[in-house]
mmCIF file of C-alpha atoms in Angstrom:
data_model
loop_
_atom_site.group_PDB
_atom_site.id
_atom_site.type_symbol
_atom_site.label_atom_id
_atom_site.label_comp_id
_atom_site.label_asym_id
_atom_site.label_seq_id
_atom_site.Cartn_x
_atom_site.Cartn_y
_atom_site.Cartn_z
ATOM 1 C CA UNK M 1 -136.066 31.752 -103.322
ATOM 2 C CA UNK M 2 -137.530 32.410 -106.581
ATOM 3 C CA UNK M 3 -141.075 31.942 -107.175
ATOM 4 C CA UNK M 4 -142.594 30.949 -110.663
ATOM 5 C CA UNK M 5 -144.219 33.369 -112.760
ATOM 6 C CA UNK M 6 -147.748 33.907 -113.289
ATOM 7 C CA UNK M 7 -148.849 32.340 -116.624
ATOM 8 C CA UNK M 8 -151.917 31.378 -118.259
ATOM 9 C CA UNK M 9 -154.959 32.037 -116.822
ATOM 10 C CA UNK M 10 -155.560 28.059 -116.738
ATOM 11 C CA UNK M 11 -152.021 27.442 -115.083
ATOM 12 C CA UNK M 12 -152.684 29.876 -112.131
ATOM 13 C CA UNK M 13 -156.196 28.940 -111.857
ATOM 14 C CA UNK M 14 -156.148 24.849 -112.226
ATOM 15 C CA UNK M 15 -152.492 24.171 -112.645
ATOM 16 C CA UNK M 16 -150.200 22.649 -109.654
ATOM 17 C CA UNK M 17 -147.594 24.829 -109.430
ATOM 18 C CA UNK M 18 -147.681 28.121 -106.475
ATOM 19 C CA UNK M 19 -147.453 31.478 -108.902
ATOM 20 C CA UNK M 20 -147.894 34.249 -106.700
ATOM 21 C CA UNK M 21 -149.442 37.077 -108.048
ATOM 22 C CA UNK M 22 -148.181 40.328 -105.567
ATOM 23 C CA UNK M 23 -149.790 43.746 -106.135
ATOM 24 C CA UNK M 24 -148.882 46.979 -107.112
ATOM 25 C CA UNK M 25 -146.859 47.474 -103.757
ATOM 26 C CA UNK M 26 -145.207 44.182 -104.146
ATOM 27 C CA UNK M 27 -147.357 42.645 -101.606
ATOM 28 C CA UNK M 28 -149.837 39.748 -100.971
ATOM 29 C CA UNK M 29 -153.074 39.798 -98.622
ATOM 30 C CA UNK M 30 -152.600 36.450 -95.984
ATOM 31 C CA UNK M 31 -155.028 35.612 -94.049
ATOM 32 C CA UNK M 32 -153.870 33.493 -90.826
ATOM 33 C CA UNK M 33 -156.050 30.957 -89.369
ATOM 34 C CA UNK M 34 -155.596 29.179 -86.107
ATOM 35 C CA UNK M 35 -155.506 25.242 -87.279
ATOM 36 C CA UNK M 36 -157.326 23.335 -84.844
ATOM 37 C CA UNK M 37 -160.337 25.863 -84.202
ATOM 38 C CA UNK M 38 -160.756 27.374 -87.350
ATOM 39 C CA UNK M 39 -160.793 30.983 -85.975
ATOM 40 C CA UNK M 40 -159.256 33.658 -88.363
ATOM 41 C CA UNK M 41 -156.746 35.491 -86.462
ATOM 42 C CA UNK M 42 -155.903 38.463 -88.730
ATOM 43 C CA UNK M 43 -155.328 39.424 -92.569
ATOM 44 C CA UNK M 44 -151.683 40.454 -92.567
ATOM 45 C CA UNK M 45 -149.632 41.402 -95.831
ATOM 46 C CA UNK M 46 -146.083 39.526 -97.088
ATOM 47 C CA UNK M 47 -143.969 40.723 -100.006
ATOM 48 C CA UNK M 48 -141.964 38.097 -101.605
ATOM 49 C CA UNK M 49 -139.231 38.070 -98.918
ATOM 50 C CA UNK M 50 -141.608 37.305 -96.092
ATOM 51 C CA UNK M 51 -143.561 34.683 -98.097
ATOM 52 C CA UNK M 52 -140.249 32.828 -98.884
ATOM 53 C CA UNK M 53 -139.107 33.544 -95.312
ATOM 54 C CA UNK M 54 -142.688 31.750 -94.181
ATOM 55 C CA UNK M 55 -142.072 29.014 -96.742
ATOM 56 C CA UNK M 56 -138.575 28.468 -95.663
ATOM 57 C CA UNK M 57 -138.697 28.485 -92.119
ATOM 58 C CA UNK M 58 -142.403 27.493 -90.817
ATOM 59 C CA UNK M 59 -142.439 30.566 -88.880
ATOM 60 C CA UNK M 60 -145.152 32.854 -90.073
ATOM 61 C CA UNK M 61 -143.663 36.481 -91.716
ATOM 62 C CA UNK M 62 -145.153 39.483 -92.904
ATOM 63 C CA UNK M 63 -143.465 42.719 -94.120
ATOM 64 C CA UNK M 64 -145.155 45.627 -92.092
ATOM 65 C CA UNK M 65 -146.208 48.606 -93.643
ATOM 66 C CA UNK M 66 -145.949 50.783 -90.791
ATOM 67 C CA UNK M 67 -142.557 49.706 -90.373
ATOM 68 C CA UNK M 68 -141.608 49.660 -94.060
ATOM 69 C CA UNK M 69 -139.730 45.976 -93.139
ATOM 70 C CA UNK M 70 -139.868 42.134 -92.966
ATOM 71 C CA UNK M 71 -142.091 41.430 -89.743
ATOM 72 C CA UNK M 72 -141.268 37.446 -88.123
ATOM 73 C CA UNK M 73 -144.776 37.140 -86.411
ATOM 74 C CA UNK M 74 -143.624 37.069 -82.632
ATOM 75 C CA UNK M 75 -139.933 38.503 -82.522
ATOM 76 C CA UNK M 76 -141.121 41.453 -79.814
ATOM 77 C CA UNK M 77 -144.070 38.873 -77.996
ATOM 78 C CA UNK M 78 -142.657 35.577 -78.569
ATOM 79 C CA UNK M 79 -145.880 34.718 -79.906
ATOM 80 C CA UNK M 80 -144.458 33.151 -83.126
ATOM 81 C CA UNK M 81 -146.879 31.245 -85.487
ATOM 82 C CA UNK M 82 -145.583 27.932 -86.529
ATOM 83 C CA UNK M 83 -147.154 27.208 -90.250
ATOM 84 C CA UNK M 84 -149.079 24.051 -90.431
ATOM 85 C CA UNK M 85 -150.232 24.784 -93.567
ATOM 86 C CA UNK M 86 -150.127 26.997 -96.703
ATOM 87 C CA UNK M 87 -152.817 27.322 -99.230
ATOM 88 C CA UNK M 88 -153.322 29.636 -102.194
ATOM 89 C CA UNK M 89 -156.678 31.132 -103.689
ATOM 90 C CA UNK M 90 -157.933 30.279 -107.163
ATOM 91 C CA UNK M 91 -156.336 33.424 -108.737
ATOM 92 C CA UNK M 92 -153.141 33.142 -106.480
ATOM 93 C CA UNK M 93 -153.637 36.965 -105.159
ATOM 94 C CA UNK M 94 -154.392 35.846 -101.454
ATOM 95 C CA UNK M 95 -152.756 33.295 -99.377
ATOM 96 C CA UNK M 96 -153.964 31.292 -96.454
ATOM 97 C CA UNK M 97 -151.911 29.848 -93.509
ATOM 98 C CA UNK M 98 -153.097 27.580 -90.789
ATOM 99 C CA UNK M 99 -151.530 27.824 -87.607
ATOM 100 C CA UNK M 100 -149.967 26.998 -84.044
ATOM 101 C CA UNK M 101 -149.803 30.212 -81.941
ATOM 102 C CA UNK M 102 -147.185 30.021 -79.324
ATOM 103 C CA UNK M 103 -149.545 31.760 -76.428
ATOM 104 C CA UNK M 104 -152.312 31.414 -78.427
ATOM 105 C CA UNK M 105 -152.815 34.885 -78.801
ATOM 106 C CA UNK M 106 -151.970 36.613 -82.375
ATOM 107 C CA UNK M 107 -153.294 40.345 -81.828
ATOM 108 C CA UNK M 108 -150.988 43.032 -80.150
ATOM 109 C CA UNK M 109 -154.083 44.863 -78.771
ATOM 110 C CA UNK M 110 -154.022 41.534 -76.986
ATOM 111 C CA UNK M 111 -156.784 39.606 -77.713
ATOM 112 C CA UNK M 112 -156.373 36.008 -79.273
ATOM 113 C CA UNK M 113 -157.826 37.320 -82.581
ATOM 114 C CA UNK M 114 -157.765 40.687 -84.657
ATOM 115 C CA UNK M 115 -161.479 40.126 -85.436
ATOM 116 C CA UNK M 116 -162.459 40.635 -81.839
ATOM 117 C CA UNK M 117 -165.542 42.892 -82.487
ATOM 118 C CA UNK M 118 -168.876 42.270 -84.467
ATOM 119 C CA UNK M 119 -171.498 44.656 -85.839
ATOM 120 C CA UNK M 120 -174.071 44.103 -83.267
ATOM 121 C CA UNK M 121 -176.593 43.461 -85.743
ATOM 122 C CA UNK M 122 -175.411 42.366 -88.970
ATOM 123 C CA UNK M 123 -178.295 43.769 -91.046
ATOM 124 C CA UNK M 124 -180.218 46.987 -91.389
ATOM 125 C CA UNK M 125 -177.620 48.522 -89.323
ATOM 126 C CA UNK M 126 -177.748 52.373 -89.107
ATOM 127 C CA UNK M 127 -175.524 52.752 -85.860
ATOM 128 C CA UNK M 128 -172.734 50.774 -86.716
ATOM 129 C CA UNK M 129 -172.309 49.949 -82.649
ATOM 130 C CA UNK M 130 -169.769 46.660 -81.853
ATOM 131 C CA UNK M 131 -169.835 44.116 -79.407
ATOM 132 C CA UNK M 132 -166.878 42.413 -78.053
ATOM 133 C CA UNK M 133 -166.543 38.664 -78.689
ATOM 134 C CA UNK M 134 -163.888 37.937 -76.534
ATOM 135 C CA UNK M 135 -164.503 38.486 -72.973
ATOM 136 C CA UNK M 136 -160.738 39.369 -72.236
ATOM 137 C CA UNK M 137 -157.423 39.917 -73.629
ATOM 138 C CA UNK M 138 -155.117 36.866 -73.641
ATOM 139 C CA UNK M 139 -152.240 38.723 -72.752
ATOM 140 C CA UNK M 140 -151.430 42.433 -71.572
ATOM 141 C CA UNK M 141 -149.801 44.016 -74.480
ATOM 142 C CA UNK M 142 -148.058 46.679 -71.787
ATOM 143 C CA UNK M 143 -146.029 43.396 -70.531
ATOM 144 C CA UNK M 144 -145.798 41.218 -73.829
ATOM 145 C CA UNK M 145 -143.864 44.536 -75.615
ATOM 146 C CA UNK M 146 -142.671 46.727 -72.946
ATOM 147 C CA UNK M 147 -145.204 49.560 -73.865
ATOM 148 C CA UNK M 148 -148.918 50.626 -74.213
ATOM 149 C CA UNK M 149 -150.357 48.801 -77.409
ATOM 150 C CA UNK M 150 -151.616 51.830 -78.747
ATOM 151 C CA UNK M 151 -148.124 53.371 -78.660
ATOM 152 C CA UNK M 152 -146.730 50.445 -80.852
ATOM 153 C CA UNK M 153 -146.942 49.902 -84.767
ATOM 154 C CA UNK M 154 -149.470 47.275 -86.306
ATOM 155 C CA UNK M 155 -149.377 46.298 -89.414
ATOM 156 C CA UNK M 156 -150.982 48.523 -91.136
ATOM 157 C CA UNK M 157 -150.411 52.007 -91.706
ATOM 158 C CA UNK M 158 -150.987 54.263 -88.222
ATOM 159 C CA UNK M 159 -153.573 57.199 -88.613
ATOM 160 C CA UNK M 160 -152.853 59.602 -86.714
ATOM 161 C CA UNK M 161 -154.607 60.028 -83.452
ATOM 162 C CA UNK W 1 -175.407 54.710 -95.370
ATOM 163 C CA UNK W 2 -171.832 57.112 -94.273
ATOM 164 C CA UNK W 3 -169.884 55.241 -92.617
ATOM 165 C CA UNK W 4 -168.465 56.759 -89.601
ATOM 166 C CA UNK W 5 -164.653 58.135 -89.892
ATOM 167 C CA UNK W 6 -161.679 57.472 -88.501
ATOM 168 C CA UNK W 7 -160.850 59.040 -85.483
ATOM 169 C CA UNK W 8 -158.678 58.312 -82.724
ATOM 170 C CA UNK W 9 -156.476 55.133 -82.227
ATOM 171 C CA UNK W 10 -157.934 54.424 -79.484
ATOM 172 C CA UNK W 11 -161.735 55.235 -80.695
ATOM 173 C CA UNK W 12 -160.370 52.757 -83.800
ATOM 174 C CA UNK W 13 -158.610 49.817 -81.599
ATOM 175 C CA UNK W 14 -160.782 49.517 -78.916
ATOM 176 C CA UNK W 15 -164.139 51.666 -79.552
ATOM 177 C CA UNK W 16 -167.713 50.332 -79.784
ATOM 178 C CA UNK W 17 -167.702 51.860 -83.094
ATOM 179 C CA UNK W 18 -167.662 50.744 -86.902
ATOM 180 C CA UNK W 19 -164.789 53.132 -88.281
ATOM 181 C CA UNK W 20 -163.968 51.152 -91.649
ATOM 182 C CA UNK W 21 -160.675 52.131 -93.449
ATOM 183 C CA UNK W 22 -160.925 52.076 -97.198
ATOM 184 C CA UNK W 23 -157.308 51.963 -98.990
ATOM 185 C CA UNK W 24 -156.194 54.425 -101.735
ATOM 186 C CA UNK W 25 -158.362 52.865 -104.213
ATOM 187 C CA UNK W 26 -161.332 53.282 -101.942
ATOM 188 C CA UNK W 27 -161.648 49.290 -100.843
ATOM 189 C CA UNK W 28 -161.084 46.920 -97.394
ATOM 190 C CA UNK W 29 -159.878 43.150 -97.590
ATOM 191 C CA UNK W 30 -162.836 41.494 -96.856
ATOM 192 C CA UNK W 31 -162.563 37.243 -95.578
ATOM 193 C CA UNK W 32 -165.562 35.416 -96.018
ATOM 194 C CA UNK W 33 -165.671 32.031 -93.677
ATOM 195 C CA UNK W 34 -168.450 29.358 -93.877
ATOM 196 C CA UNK W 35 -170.261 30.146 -90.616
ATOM 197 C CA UNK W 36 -170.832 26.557 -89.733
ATOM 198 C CA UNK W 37 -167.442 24.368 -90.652
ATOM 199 C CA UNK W 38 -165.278 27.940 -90.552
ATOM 200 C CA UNK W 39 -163.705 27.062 -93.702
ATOM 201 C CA UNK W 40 -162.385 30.242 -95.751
ATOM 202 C CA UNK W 41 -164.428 30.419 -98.464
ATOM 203 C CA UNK W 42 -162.584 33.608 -100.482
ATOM 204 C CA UNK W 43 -160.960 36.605 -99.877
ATOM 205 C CA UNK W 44 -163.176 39.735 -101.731
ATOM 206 C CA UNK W 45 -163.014 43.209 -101.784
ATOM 207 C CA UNK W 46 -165.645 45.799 -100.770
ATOM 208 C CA UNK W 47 -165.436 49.297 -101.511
ATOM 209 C CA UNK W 48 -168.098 51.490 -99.780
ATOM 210 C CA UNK W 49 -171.277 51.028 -101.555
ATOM 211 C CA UNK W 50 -170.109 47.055 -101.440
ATOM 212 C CA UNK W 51 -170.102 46.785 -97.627
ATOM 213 C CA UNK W 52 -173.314 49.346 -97.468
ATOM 214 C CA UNK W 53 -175.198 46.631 -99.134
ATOM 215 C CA UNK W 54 -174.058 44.108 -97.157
ATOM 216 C CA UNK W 55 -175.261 45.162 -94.054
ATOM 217 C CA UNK W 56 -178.279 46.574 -95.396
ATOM 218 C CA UNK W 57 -179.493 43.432 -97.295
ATOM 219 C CA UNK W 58 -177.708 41.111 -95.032
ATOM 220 C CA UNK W 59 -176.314 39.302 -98.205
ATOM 221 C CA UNK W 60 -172.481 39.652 -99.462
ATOM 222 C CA UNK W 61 -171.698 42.184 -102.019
ATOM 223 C CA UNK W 62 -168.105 43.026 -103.233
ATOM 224 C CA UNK W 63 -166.713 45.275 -105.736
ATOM 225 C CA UNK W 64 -164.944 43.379 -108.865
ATOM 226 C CA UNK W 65 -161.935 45.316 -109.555
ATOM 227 C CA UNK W 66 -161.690 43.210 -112.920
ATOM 228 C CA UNK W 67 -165.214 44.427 -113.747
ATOM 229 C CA UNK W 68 -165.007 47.603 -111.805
ATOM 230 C CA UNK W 69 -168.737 47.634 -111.062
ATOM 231 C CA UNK W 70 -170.780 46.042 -107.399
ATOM 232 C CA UNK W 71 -170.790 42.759 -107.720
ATOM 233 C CA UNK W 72 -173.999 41.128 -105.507
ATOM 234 C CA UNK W 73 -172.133 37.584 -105.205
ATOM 235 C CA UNK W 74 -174.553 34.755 -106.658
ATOM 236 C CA UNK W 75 -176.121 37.050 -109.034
ATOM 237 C CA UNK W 76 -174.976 34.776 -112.067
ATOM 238 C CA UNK W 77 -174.636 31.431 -110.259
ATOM 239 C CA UNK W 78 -177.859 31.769 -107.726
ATOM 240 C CA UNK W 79 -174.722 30.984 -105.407
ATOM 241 C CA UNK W 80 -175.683 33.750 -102.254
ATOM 242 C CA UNK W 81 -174.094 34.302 -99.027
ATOM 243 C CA UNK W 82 -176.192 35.140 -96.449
ATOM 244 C CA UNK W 83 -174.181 37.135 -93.726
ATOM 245 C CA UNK W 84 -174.601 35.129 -90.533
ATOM 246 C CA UNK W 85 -171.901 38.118 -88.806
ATOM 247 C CA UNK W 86 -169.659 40.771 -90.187
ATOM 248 C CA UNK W 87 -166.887 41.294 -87.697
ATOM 249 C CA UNK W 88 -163.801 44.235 -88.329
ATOM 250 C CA UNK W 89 -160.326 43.875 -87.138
ATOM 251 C CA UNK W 90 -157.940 45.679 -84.624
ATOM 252 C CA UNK W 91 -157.399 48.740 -86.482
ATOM 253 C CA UNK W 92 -160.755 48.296 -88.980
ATOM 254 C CA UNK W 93 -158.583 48.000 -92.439
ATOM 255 C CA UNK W 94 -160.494 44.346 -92.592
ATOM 256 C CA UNK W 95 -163.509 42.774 -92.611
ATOM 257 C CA UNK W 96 -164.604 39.106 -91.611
ATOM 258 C CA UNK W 97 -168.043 38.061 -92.373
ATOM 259 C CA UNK W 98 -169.388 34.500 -91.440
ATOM 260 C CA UNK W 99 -171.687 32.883 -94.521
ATOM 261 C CA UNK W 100 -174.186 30.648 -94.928
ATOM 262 C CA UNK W 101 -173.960 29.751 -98.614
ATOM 263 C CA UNK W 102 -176.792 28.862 -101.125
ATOM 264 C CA UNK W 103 -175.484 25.490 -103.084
ATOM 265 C CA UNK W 104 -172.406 25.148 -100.929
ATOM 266 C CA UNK W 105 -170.104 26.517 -103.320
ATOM 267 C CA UNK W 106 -168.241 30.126 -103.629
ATOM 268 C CA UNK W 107 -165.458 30.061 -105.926
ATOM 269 C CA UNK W 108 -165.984 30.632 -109.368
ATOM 270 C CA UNK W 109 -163.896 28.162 -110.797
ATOM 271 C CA UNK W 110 -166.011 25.081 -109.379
ATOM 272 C CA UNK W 111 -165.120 24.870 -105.729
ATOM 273 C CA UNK W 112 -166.458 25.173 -102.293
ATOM 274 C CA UNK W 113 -163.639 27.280 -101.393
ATOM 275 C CA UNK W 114 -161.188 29.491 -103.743
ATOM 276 C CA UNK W 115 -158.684 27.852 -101.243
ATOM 277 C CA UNK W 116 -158.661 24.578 -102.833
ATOM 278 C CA UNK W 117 -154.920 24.260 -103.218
ATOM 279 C CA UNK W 118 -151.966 23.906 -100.634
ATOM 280 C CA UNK W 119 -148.452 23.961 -100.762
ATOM 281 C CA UNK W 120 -147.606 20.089 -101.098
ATOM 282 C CA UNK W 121 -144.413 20.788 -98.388
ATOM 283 C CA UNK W 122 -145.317 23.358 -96.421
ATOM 284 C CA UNK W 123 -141.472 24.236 -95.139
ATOM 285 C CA UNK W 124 -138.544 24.130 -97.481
ATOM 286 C CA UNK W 125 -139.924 23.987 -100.488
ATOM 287 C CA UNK W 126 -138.546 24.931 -103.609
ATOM 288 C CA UNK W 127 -140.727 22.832 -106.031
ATOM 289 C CA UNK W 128 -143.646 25.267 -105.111
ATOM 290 C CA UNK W 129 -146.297 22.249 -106.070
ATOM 291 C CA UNK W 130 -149.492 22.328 -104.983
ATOM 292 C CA UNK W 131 -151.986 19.868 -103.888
ATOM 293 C CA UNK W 132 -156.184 19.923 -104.355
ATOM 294 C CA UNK W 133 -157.864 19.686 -101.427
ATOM 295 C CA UNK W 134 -161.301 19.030 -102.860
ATOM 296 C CA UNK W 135 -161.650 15.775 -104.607
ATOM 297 C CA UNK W 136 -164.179 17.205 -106.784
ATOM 298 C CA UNK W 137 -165.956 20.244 -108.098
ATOM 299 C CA UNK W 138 -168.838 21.313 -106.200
ATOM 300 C CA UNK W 139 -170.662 22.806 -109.545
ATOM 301 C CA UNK W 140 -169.910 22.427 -112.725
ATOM 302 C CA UNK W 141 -169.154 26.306 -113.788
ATOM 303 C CA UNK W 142 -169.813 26.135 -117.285
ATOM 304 C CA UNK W 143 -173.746 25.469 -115.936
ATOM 305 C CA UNK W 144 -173.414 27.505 -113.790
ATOM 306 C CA UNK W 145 -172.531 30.666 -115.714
ATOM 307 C CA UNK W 146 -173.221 29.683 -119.423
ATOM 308 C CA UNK W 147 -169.151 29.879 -120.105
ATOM 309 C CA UNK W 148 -166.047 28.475 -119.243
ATOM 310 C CA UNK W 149 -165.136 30.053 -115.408
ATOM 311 C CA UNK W 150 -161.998 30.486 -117.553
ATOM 312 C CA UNK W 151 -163.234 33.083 -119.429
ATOM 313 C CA UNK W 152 -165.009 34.922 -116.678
ATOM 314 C CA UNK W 153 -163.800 37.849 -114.888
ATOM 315 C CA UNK W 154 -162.988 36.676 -111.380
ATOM 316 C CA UNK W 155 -162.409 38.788 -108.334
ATOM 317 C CA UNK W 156 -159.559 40.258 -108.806
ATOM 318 C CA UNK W 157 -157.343 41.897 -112.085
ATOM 319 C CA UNK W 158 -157.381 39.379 -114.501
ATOM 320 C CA UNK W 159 -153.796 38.029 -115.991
ATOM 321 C CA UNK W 160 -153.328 38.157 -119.950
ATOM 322 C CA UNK W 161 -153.229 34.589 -120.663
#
């Protein structure tokens, strides 16, 4: 799969036609929404081959930079996402999929959603302290990949601990 | 405002902590969601002094990497976003906040959302057209910022056209 080029500005902003604009490490920010309740579930990153792999498929890929590969959402878990939807920005840089979780849970520290912590107060904020907004994890990452969550690669790069 | 640093994975994953990670250019992803409907609104960038002012004034700044400068969204269009909650992912390399927007509309080009486009078959495509999901401009952005949105610098690195 072969995606178009990026063009004029008026074609990639207005036009009707998907031109994917990837950055300088071949890559594109996604940002993956569960479909029916809105909730963001993580920003994940897709070079061309996982876009066209999403595209083709239905199944939600990313290409991990820890891992330096293609990443199908769900191969270790089995919690694949199933695409209901694919939208693009207005400068085609970022992508936005809504979708089915199988599980319902999309983060491997096991929680339903990456975004499981909030500044506790959003303004004026001088100790930068987090609540939790989910009660629970949805699954025990120890069982759902054989091995402590901390242990495993996420998507992005590790620091070292 | 110094932001705390990056410590541990497990201080990172699972602390009670903001540890934001900036990437090589000094910036996080940040997704901005309508608070009430949960509709992405945009995808920005923040580098420090971007997310600094965000919690401190409690209204969405981002740093234009066209323009290279802060960029206090709604400065040109009266457009704000009020930061309802800013929430970090698993491993704090991205930001969520939840908006309430003045006039209903964040995307430069004339939209409620910079999402306003979709993939018209969302599996097995290869005509890569795209479909408007708004029937209509929410502003007209030649009011709202004296010029054609087509000649303003938008979020991101602007394409020769």
């Amino acid at each position: 799969m072969q995606f178009l080029p990026q063009t004029t500005l008026f074609e990639i902003e207005e036009g009707d036609k998907l031109r994917p604009k990837f950055n300088e490490h071949d890559l594109i920010p996604c940002i993956t929404q569960d479909h029916a309740s809105g909730e963001v579930l993580m920003l994940g990153w897709m070079n061309p081959e996982a876009l066209a792999k999403t595209i083709e498929t239905g199944l939600a890929h990313y290409y991990s930079r820890s891992r330096q590969k293609l990443w199908k959402k769900g191969e270790q878990s089995g919690l694949f996402q199933h695409v209901i939807s694919l939208i693009i920005d207005d400068d085609q840089d970022a992508v936005l999929i809504k979708v089915k979780v199988d599980g319902g849970a999309s983060c491997h520290v096991g929680y339903r959603s990456c975004f499981f912590r909030q500044l506790a107060r959003p303004t004026a904020d001088t100790d930068f302290s987090l609540i939790f907004l989910e009660a629970q994890k949805t699954f025990d990452p120890v069982k759902a990949y054989g091995l402590a969550a901390s242990s495993l690669p996420s998507k992005s790069t590790r620091v070292a601990s």
